[in-house]
Coordinates of C-alpha atoms in Angstrom, one line a residue:
M101 CA -10.8 114.0 94.0
R102 CA -13.8 114.9 91.9
H103 CA -17.1 113.1 92.6
P104 CA -19.4 111.9 89.8
L105 CA -22.7 113.7 89.4
S106 CA -25.1 111.5 91.2
A107 CA -28.9 112.1 91.1
T108 CA -28.6 113.6 94.5
L109 CA -26.1 116.3 93.4
L110 CA -28.1 116.9 90.2
R111 CA -31.0 118.0 92.3
C112 CA -29.0 121.0 93.4
F113 CA -28.7 122.7 90.0
F114 CA -30.5 120.8 87.1
S115 CA -34.0 121.4 86.0
E116 CA -36.8 118.9 86.9
R117 CA -37.0 117.8 83.2
T118 CA -33.3 117.1 83.1
C119 CA -33.2 115.3 86.4
R120 CA -35.9 112.8 85.3
T121 CA -33.4 111.4 82.8
F122 CA -31.4 110.1 85.7
R123 CA -32.3 107.4 88.2
G124 CA -35.3 108.2 90.3
S125 CA -37.8 111.0 90.1
I126 CA -36.9 114.5 91.3
T127 CA -39.6 117.1 92.1
L128 CA -39.5 120.8 91.9
G129 CA -39.9 120.9 95.6
E130 CA -36.7 119.0 96.1
L131 CA -35.0 121.3 93.6
S132 CA -36.1 124.5 95.4
S133 CA -35.0 123.1 98.8
S134 CA -31.6 122.3 97.4
C135 CA -30.8 125.2 95.1
G136 CA -29.2 127.2 97.9
R137 CA -26.3 124.8 97.8
F138 CA -25.7 125.3 94.1
S139 CA -22.7 127.6 94.3
H140 CA -21.1 125.4 96.9
F141 CA -21.4 122.2 94.8
M142 CA -20.2 124.1 91.7
S143 CA -17.0 125.2 93.4
T144 CA -16.2 122.0 95.3
L145 CA -17.6 119.0 93.5
C146 CA -17.9 119.0 89.8
F147 CA -17.4 122.3 87.9
P148 CA -14.0 123.9 88.1
S149 CA -13.5 127.3 89.5
T150 CA -12.3 128.9 86.3
L151 CA -14.0 129.4 83.0
E152 CA -11.0 128.1 81.0
S153 CA -11.2 124.6 82.6
T154 CA -14.8 124.1 81.4
Q155 CA -14.9 123.1 77.7
F156 CA -17.9 122.6 75.4
I157 CA -17.2 120.1 72.6
G158 CA -20.2 119.9 70.3
T159 CA -23.1 119.0 72.5
R160 CA -20.8 117.7 75.2
I161 CA -19.6 119.6 78.3
V162 CA -16.2 118.7 79.7
C163 CA -15.8 119.7 83.4
G164 CA -12.5 118.6 84.7
D165 CA -12.5 114.8 84.1
Q166 CA -16.3 114.6 83.7
L167 CA -18.2 114.6 80.4
Y168 CA -21.9 115.6 80.1
D169 CA -24.3 115.9 77.2
S170 CA -25.5 119.5 76.9
A171 CA -28.5 118.4 75.0
R172 CA -29.8 117.0 78.2
L173 CA -29.3 120.3 80.1
S174 CA -31.5 123.4 79.9
D175 CA -30.2 126.6 78.3
L176 CA -30.2 128.1 81.7
D177 CA -28.0 125.4 83.2
I178 CA -25.5 125.6 80.4
L179 CA -25.2 129.4 80.7
I180 CA -24.9 129.3 84.5
A181 CA -22.2 126.7 84.3
K182 CA -20.2 128.7 81.8
V183 CA -20.6 132.0 83.7
S184 CA -19.6 130.7 87.1
G185 CA -16.0 131.7 87.9
G186 CA -15.6 134.7 85.6
S187 CA -13.5 137.5 87.0
S188 CA -15.1 140.3 85.1
E189 CA -18.1 141.1 82.9
D190 CA -15.8 141.4 79.9
E191 CA -14.3 137.9 80.5
I192 CA -17.8 136.5 81.0
L193 CA -19.0 138.1 77.8
W194 CA -16.0 136.8 75.8
S195 CA -16.5 133.3 77.2
L196 CA -20.2 133.2 76.3
T197 CA -19.7 134.6 72.8
H198 CA -16.8 132.3 71.9
D199 CA -18.4 129.1 73.1
E200 CA -20.2 126.8 70.6
A201 CA -22.9 125.6 73.0
C202 CA -23.7 129.1 74.3
V203 CA -23.7 130.7 70.8
A204 CA -26.3 128.1 69.8
I205 CA -28.6 129.3 72.6
H206 CA -31.4 131.6 71.5
A207 CA -31.7 134.7 73.8
S208 CA -35.2 135.3 75.0
H209 CA -36.8 137.8 77.5
V210 CA -37.7 134.9 79.8
L211 CA -34.2 133.5 79.8
V212 CA -32.6 136.9 80.4
E213 CA -34.9 137.5 83.3
Q214 CA -34.1 134.1 84.8
L215 CA -30.4 134.8 84.5
L216 CA -30.6 138.3 86.1
H217 CA -32.6 136.9 89.0
R218 CA -30.1 134.1 89.4
F219 CA -27.2 136.6 89.5
K220 CA -29.0 139.4 91.3
D221 CA -26.2 139.6 93.9
D222 CA -23.4 139.2 91.4
W223 CA -23.2 142.3 89.2
K224 CA -20.3 141.0 87.0
S225 CA -22.2 137.9 86.0
A226 CA -25.4 139.7 85.6
L227 CA -23.9 142.4 83.3
G228 CA -22.0 139.7 81.4
V229 CA -25.1 137.8 80.5
F230 CA -27.0 141.1 79.9
R231 CA -24.4 142.1 77.3
W232 CA -24.3 138.5 75.9
A233 CA -28.0 138.7 75.1
E234 CA -27.4 142.0 73.2
T235 CA -25.1 140.2 70.8
H236 CA -28.0 138.2 69.3
P237 CA -29.5 139.7 66.1
S238 CA -33.0 141.2 66.4
F239 CA -32.9 140.9 70.2
D240 CA -33.8 144.0 72.3
H241 CA -34.0 143.9 76.1
A242 CA -37.4 144.4 77.6
P243 CA -37.7 147.6 79.8
E244 CA -38.1 145.3 82.8
A245 CA -34.7 143.8 82.1
Y246 CA -33.1 147.2 82.0
D247 CA -34.7 148.2 85.3
L248 CA -33.6 144.9 86.9
M249 CA -30.0 145.5 85.7
V250 CA -30.1 149.1 87.0
D251 CA -31.2 147.8 90.4
I252 CA -28.5 145.1 90.5
L253 CA -25.8 147.6 89.8
G254 CA -27.2 150.1 92.3
K255 CA -27.6 147.4 95.0
T256 CA -23.9 146.3 94.5
R257 CA -22.8 150.0 94.5
Q258 CA -21.6 150.0 90.9
F259 CA -22.9 153.6 90.4
G260 CA -20.6 154.4 87.5
K261 CA -21.9 151.5 85.5
M262 CA -25.4 152.2 86.6
R263 CA -25.2 155.7 85.2
E264 CA -23.7 154.4 81.9
L265 CA -26.6 152.0 81.6
V266 CA -29.2 154.8 82.2
D267 CA -27.4 156.8 79.6
E268 CA -28.0 153.9 77.2
M269 CA -31.7 153.8 78.1
R270 CA -32.2 157.6 77.7
P271 CA -32.2 157.8 73.8
K272 CA -34.4 154.7 73.7
N273 CA -37.0 156.4 76.0
L274 CA -36.8 153.4 78.3
V275 CA -36.4 155.4 81.5
T276 CA -39.7 155.3 83.4
L277 CA -40.7 156.4 86.9
K278 CA -40.1 152.9 88.0
T279 CA -36.4 153.3 86.8
V280 CA -36.3 156.7 88.6
A281 CA -37.6 155.1 91.8
K282 CA -34.8 152.5 91.7
L283 CA -32.1 155.2 91.1
M284 CA -33.3 157.3 94.0
R285 CA -33.6 154.4 96.4
R286 CA -30.1 153.2 95.6
F287 CA -28.5 156.6 95.8
A288 CA -30.4 157.3 99.1
G289 CA -29.3 153.9 100.5
T290 CA -25.7 155.1 100.3
H291 CA -26.5 158.6 101.5
Q292 CA -25.8 160.3 98.1
W293 CA -28.4 162.9 98.7
E294 CA -27.2 165.3 95.9
D295 CA -27.5 162.4 93.4
V296 CA -31.1 161.7 94.7
M297 CA -32.1 165.3 94.1
R298 CA -30.2 165.5 90.8
T299 CA -32.1 162.5 89.5
F300 CA -35.3 164.5 90.2
D301 CA -34.0 167.6 88.6
E302 CA -33.0 165.7 85.4
L303 CA -36.4 164.1 84.9
E304 CA -37.1 166.1 81.7
T305 CA -33.9 164.8 80.1
F306 CA -35.5 161.3 80.4
G307 CA -38.7 162.5 78.8
L308 CA -40.5 162.6 82.1
H309 CA -42.1 165.5 84.0
K310 CA -41.9 166.8 87.6
S311 CA -45.3 165.7 88.9
T312 CA -46.9 164.7 92.1
E313 CA -46.0 161.1 91.5
S314 CA -42.3 161.8 90.9
M315 CA -42.2 164.2 93.8
N316 CA -43.6 161.5 96.0
L317 CA -40.8 159.1 94.8
L318 CA -38.2 161.7 95.9
L319 CA -39.8 162.3 99.3
D320 CA -40.2 158.6 99.9
A321 CA -36.6 157.8 99.1
L322 CA -35.4 160.4 101.5
C323 CA -37.8 159.6 104.3
K324 CA -37.0 155.9 104.2
E325 CA -33.4 156.8 104.9
N326 CA -34.3 159.0 107.9
Q327 CA -33.9 162.3 105.9
V328 CA -37.4 163.5 106.7
E329 CA -36.3 167.0 107.5
L330 CA -34.5 167.3 104.1
A331 CA -37.6 165.9 102.5
R332 CA -39.7 168.5 104.3
E333 CA -37.6 171.4 103.1
I334 CA -37.9 170.1 99.5
F335 CA -41.7 169.7 99.8
L336 CA -42.1 173.3 101.0
E337 CA -40.2 174.4 97.9
L338 CA -42.2 172.3 95.5
K339 CA -45.7 172.4 96.8
S340 CA -46.4 175.8 95.3
Y341 CA -46.4 174.3 91.8
I342 CA -46.6 170.5 92.4
P343 CA -49.8 169.7 94.3
P344 CA -49.6 167.1 97.1
I345 CA -52.1 164.2 97.5
A346 CA -53.0 162.2 100.6
H347 CA -50.2 159.8 99.9
T348 CA -47.7 162.6 100.1
F349 CA -48.7 163.2 103.8
N350 CA -48.7 159.5 104.5
I351 CA -45.0 159.4 103.4
F352 CA -44.2 162.1 106.0
I353 CA -46.2 160.3 108.7
H354 CA -44.1 157.2 108.0
G355 CA -40.9 159.3 107.9
W356 CA -41.6 161.1 111.2
C357 CA -42.5 157.8 112.9
K358 CA -39.3 156.2 111.6
V359 CA -37.2 158.8 113.4
N360 CA -39.3 158.5 116.5
R361 CA -40.8 162.0 116.2
V362 CA -44.4 160.8 116.6
D363 CA -45.8 164.1 117.6
E364 CA -44.8 165.6 114.2
A365 CA -46.5 162.6 112.6
H366 CA -49.7 163.3 114.5
W367 CA -49.4 167.0 113.5
T368 CA -49.1 165.9 109.8
I369 CA -52.6 164.4 110.1
Q370 CA -53.9 167.9 110.9
E371 CA -51.9 169.4 108.0
M372 CA -53.4 166.7 105.8
K373 CA -56.9 167.8 106.8
G374 CA -55.9 171.4 106.1
H375 CA -55.2 170.5 102.5
G376 CA -58.6 168.9 102.2
F377 CA -57.6 165.3 102.5
H378 CA -59.0 162.7 104.9
P379 CA -56.6 160.6 106.8
C380 CA -57.1 156.9 106.3
V381 CA -56.8 154.0 108.7
I382 CA -53.2 153.4 107.5
S383 CA -52.3 157.0 108.5
Y384 CA -53.5 156.4 112.1
S385 CA -52.1 152.8 112.2
T386 CA -48.6 154.0 111.5
I387 CA -48.8 156.4 114.4
I388 CA -50.4 153.8 116.7
Q389 CA -47.5 151.4 116.0
S390 CA -45.0 154.1 116.9
Y391 CA -46.7 154.9 120.2
C392 CA -46.8 151.1 120.9
Q393 CA -43.0 150.9 120.3
L394 CA -42.6 153.7 122.8
S395 CA -45.0 151.9 125.3
N396 CA -47.2 155.0 125.4
Y397 CA -50.5 153.1 125.5
N398 CA -52.4 156.1 126.8
K399 CA -51.8 157.8 123.4
V400 CA -52.7 154.6 121.6
Y401 CA -56.1 154.5 123.3
E402 CA -56.6 158.3 122.6
L403 CA -55.9 157.6 118.9
L404 CA -58.4 154.8 118.8
D405 CA -61.1 157.0 120.3
E406 CA -60.1 159.8 117.8
M407 CA -60.4 157.5 114.9
E408 CA -63.8 156.3 115.8
A409 CA -65.0 159.9 116.5
Q410 CA -63.6 161.0 113.1
G411 CA -65.5 158.2 111.3
Y412 CA -62.4 156.2 110.5
P413 CA -62.8 153.1 112.8
P414 CA -59.7 151.0 113.4
N415 CA -59.3 148.0 111.2
I416 CA -58.2 144.5 112.2
V417 CA -54.5 145.4 111.4
S418 CA -54.7 148.3 114.0
Y419 CA -56.1 146.0 116.7
T420 CA -53.6 143.2 115.9
T421 CA -50.7 145.6 116.1
I422 CA -51.8 146.8 119.6
M423 CA -52.4 143.3 120.9
C424 CA -49.0 142.1 119.7
W425 CA -47.2 145.0 121.4
L426 CA -49.1 144.6 124.7
T427 CA -48.3 140.9 124.7
K428 CA -44.6 141.8 124.1
S429 CA -44.8 144.2 127.0
E430 CA -46.3 141.3 129.1
Q431 CA -49.5 143.2 129.6
F432 CA -51.6 140.1 128.9
E433 CA -54.9 141.2 130.3
E434 CA -54.8 144.5 128.3
A435 CA -54.0 142.5 125.2
L436 CA -57.0 140.3 125.7
Q437 CA -59.2 143.3 126.3
I438 CA -58.2 144.4 122.8
A439 CA -59.5 141.1 121.5
E440 CA -62.8 141.8 123.3
R441 CA -62.9 145.2 121.8
V442 CA -62.6 143.6 118.3
R443 CA -65.6 141.4 119.0
L444 CA -67.7 144.3 120.2
S445 CA -66.7 146.5 117.2
G446 CA -67.9 144.0 114.7
C447 CA -64.5 144.1 113.0
K448 CA -63.9 140.9 111.1
P449 CA -60.9 139.0 112.4
D450 CA -58.3 137.4 110.2
T451 CA -55.6 134.8 110.5
L452 CA -53.0 137.3 111.8
F453 CA -55.4 138.5 114.5
Y454 CA -56.0 134.9 115.7
N455 CA -52.2 134.2 115.7
A456 CA -51.7 137.2 118.0
L457 CA -54.6 136.2 120.2
I458 CA -53.4 132.6 120.6
H459 CA -49.9 133.9 121.4
A460 CA -51.3 136.3 124.0
L461 CA -53.4 133.5 125.6
G462 CA -50.4 131.2 125.6
R463 CA -48.1 133.7 127.2
A464 CA -50.8 134.3 129.9
G465 CA -50.8 130.5 130.6
R466 CA -54.4 130.1 129.3
L467 CA -53.7 127.1 127.1
R468 CA -57.2 125.7 127.1
E469 CA -58.6 128.9 125.8
A470 CA -55.9 129.2 123.2
T471 CA -56.7 125.7 122.0
E472 CA -60.4 126.5 121.9
V473 CA -59.7 129.6 119.7
F474 CA -57.8 127.3 117.3
T475 CA -60.2 124.4 117.2
V476 CA -63.6 126.1 117.6
E477 CA -63.5 129.9 117.0
M478 CA -61.4 129.9 113.9
P479 CA -63.4 127.2 112.1
K480 CA -66.6 128.9 113.2
N481 CA -65.5 132.1 111.5
C482 CA -64.1 130.3 108.5
I483 CA -60.6 131.5 109.2
T484 CA -57.9 129.1 107.9
P485 CA -54.7 128.7 110.1
N486 CA -51.4 129.2 108.5
T487 CA -47.9 127.9 109.3
S488 CA -47.4 130.7 111.9
T489 CA -50.7 129.7 113.6
Y490 CA -49.4 126.1 114.0
N491 CA -46.0 127.3 115.1
T492 CA -47.6 129.4 117.8
M493 CA -49.5 126.4 119.1
I494 CA -46.5 124.2 119.0
A495 CA -44.2 126.7 120.7
M496 CA -46.9 127.4 123.4
F497 CA -47.1 123.7 124.4
C498 CA -43.3 123.2 124.2
H499 CA -42.8 126.2 126.5
R500 CA -45.1 124.5 129.0
G501 CA -43.4 121.1 128.6
H502 CA -46.3 119.4 126.8
M503 CA -44.4 117.4 124.2
Q504 CA -47.2 115.1 123.1
K505 CA -49.6 118.0 122.5
A506 CA -47.0 119.8 120.5
L507 CA -46.4 116.7 118.4
Y508 CA -50.1 116.4 117.9
F509 CA -50.2 119.9 116.3
L510 CA -47.1 119.1 114.3
K511 CA -48.9 116.0 112.8
D512 CA -52.0 118.1 112.1
L513 CA -49.8 120.7 110.3
E514 CA -48.1 118.0 108.2
E515 CA -51.6 116.8 107.1
S516 CA -52.9 120.3 106.4
P517 CA -53.8 121.1 102.8
F518 CA -53.3 124.8 103.4
C519 CA -49.7 125.1 104.8
E520 CA -46.6 123.1 105.7
P521 CA -43.9 123.2 108.3
D522 CA -40.9 125.6 108.2
P523 CA -37.7 125.7 110.2
Q524 CA -39.4 127.6 113.0
T525 CA -41.9 124.8 113.5
F526 CA -39.2 122.5 114.7
Y527 CA -37.0 124.8 116.8
P528 CA -39.1 124.6 120.1
L529 CA -39.5 120.8 119.6
L530 CA -35.7 120.4 119.3
K531 CA -35.2 122.6 122.3
L532 CA -37.6 120.5 124.3
C533 CA -35.8 117.3 123.4
F534 CA -32.7 118.7 125.2
K535 CA -34.7 119.9 128.1
F536 CA -36.1 116.3 128.6
G537 CA -32.9 114.6 127.7
K538 CA -34.4 112.9 124.7
T539 CA -31.3 113.2 122.5
D540 CA -31.5 109.8 120.9
N541 CA -34.5 108.6 118.9
C542 CA -36.8 111.6 119.5
L543 CA -34.2 114.2 118.4
K544 CA -33.1 112.0 115.4
D545 CA -36.7 111.5 114.3
L546 CA -37.4 115.2 114.3
L547 CA -34.2 116.1 112.4
D548 CA -35.0 113.3 109.9
D549 CA -38.5 114.7 109.4
M550 CA -37.2 118.2 109.0
T551 CA -34.5 117.5 106.5
N552 CA -35.7 114.4 104.6
K553 CA -39.5 114.5 104.9
H554 CA -40.0 118.3 104.5
H555 CA -36.7 119.1 102.8
L556 CA -36.0 122.0 105.2
S557 CA -32.5 123.3 105.8
L558 CA -31.2 124.0 109.3
D559 CA -30.5 127.7 109.9
I560 CA -27.8 129.3 112.1
S561 CA -30.1 129.3 115.2
S562 CA -31.0 125.6 114.7
Y563 CA -27.3 124.6 114.3
T564 CA -26.3 126.6 117.4
L565 CA -29.1 125.0 119.5
L566 CA -28.1 121.5 118.4
I567 CA -24.3 122.0 118.8
H568 CA -24.7 123.5 122.3
G569 CA -27.3 120.9 123.4
L570 CA -25.3 118.0 122.1
C571 CA -22.1 119.2 123.8
R572 CA -24.0 119.4 127.1
A573 CA -25.4 115.9 126.5
N574 CA -21.9 114.4 126.1
K575 CA -22.5 113.9 122.3
C576 CA -19.7 116.1 121.0
D577 CA -19.0 113.6 118.1
W578 CA -22.4 114.4 116.7
A579 CA -22.0 118.1 117.6
Y580 CA -18.7 118.2 115.6
L581 CA -20.3 116.6 112.6
L582 CA -22.9 119.4 112.6
F583 CA -20.2 122.0 113.0
E584 CA -18.5 120.6 109.8
E585 CA -21.9 120.5 108.0
M586 CA -22.4 124.2 109.0
I587 CA -19.0 125.2 107.5
D588 CA -19.7 123.2 104.4
K589 CA -22.9 125.3 104.0
Q590 CA -20.9 128.5 104.4
L591 CA -22.8 129.3 107.6
T592 CA -20.6 131.1 110.1
P593 CA -20.8 129.7 113.7
R594 CA -20.8 132.1 116.5
H595 CA -17.6 132.5 118.5
Q596 CA -19.3 131.1 121.6
T597 CA -20.3 128.0 119.7
C598 CA -16.7 127.5 118.5
R599 CA -15.3 128.0 122.0
L600 CA -17.7 125.5 123.6
L601 CA -17.1 122.8 121.0
L602 CA -13.4 123.3 121.1
D603 CA -13.3 122.8 124.9
E604 CA -15.4 119.7 124.6
V605 CA -13.3 118.0 121.8
K606 CA -10.1 118.9 123.8
M607 CA -11.4 117.0 126.8
R608 CA -12.1 114.0 124.6
S609 CA -8.7 114.2 122.9
M610 CA -10.2 114.6 119.4
Y611 CA -7.0 116.1 118.1
D612 CA -8.1 116.4 114.4
A613 CA -11.3 118.2 115.5
V614 CA -9.3 120.5 117.8
E615 CA -6.9 121.5 114.9
R616 CA -9.8 122.0 112.5
I617 CA -11.8 124.3 114.9
Q618 CA -8.7 126.3 115.8
V619 CA -7.8 126.9 112.1
Y620 CA -11.4 128.0 111.5
M621 CA -11.4 130.4 114.5
R622 CA -8.1 131.9 113.2
Q623 CA -9.7 132.4 109.8
M624 CA -12.7 134.0 111.4
K625 CA -10.5 136.4 113.3
A626 CA -8.4 137.3 110.3
S627 CA -11.5 138.0 108.2
K628 CA -12.8 140.6 110.6

């Protein structure tokens, strides 16, 4: 049975202007929080799954047994509705060019960009609307649209069509270094090293030149895919006629660190100096982070001293990185010594630094000092907290079982003019509800605030926490409803979650739920 389009459903895919013609007032905030459900509603509620069953008669759209006035829809809405369900780019193009409502739409650069972003993970629909726009007289795609289409085809591994599109761009002189960067990154992402290098070799056929900038694009694409040794070989061949710059060596520093060869990265700094370039703080910070990941803090402190001796004092990012890793390693006192080093150095702290400091103090059990940093030191230094700052405070108090203090900071966040809650804000509070056995009003109020007041969607972690917690609290009816909601949102429950819920509903003789969960588990197994 098809459901009429209520104002609630319209929020999922109509523009704010359109929604205001229906009962109630719908904000862009509501729209953005709901648009992730667009494809689900399109396929299950109102619009049919095939292009043929959607008809446009004059300014009216017929979808199944529903009739809508296209004059009240935006051009974007009409095109998206028509495109959905196409099996190929040719079918989509034919549908758009033989439909009265779509033919009447004027193609613009803004509209094409919106459509390409909307279909960035669906190359058939993206290419279909791209070709549809070309059928309009006097319309030429902007270079940015070509680059976006190239990236979509590369991301979805349609390399043949990507090359065809680049061949179209070539005589129009639309291939830029930005295009080249996308080509190299997409080829490198699928380990097509010869195609990466061929793209560089063919630069002149695009009207471009082999330069330091294009060489850096090549080296960067290889290093990001752990091919730093290959990049090094190419660099040694090219450097005799293409001069490197400081950024060239920073690419190698990142590359060596990415493959955990930090000593080579450190040696690259010396090579950099040999070419007459001065390493920057970013060069050192990259190596510092790698030594932190290896828990080699002696090397970290040596690098800090080296930076200061060379006249490149660490910045706040360097210090924050070290403090975060020390906290993660449960070396809390050492982490707090880094904070003291920041104060003595005169380095100006920022919000991320204070987030790390509050987290370190909280993990060390020094809640009073953490609160003082938030309420006294940050305002004194004119540093504004962000959502992550509040989340750290809330998680800290929840971890220690201080529900009221955590709720106080939640209220403060809700009233903040600078930031607002996100799903991570509520996770520790939900967890604490189960710990204290508050699975009635407290849990319901939090979920109501999360979904209705702040228009936040539950993620997989939140659903898993709720289903497991409710099962243990003998509320498997509620847990099963959340399981169904999860499936409806096309979120895949973990096997452990399915198994736990299945055992609970079996014990309560919920036979329909048992059958539903078993069918879903079989489908999960078959899809692997």
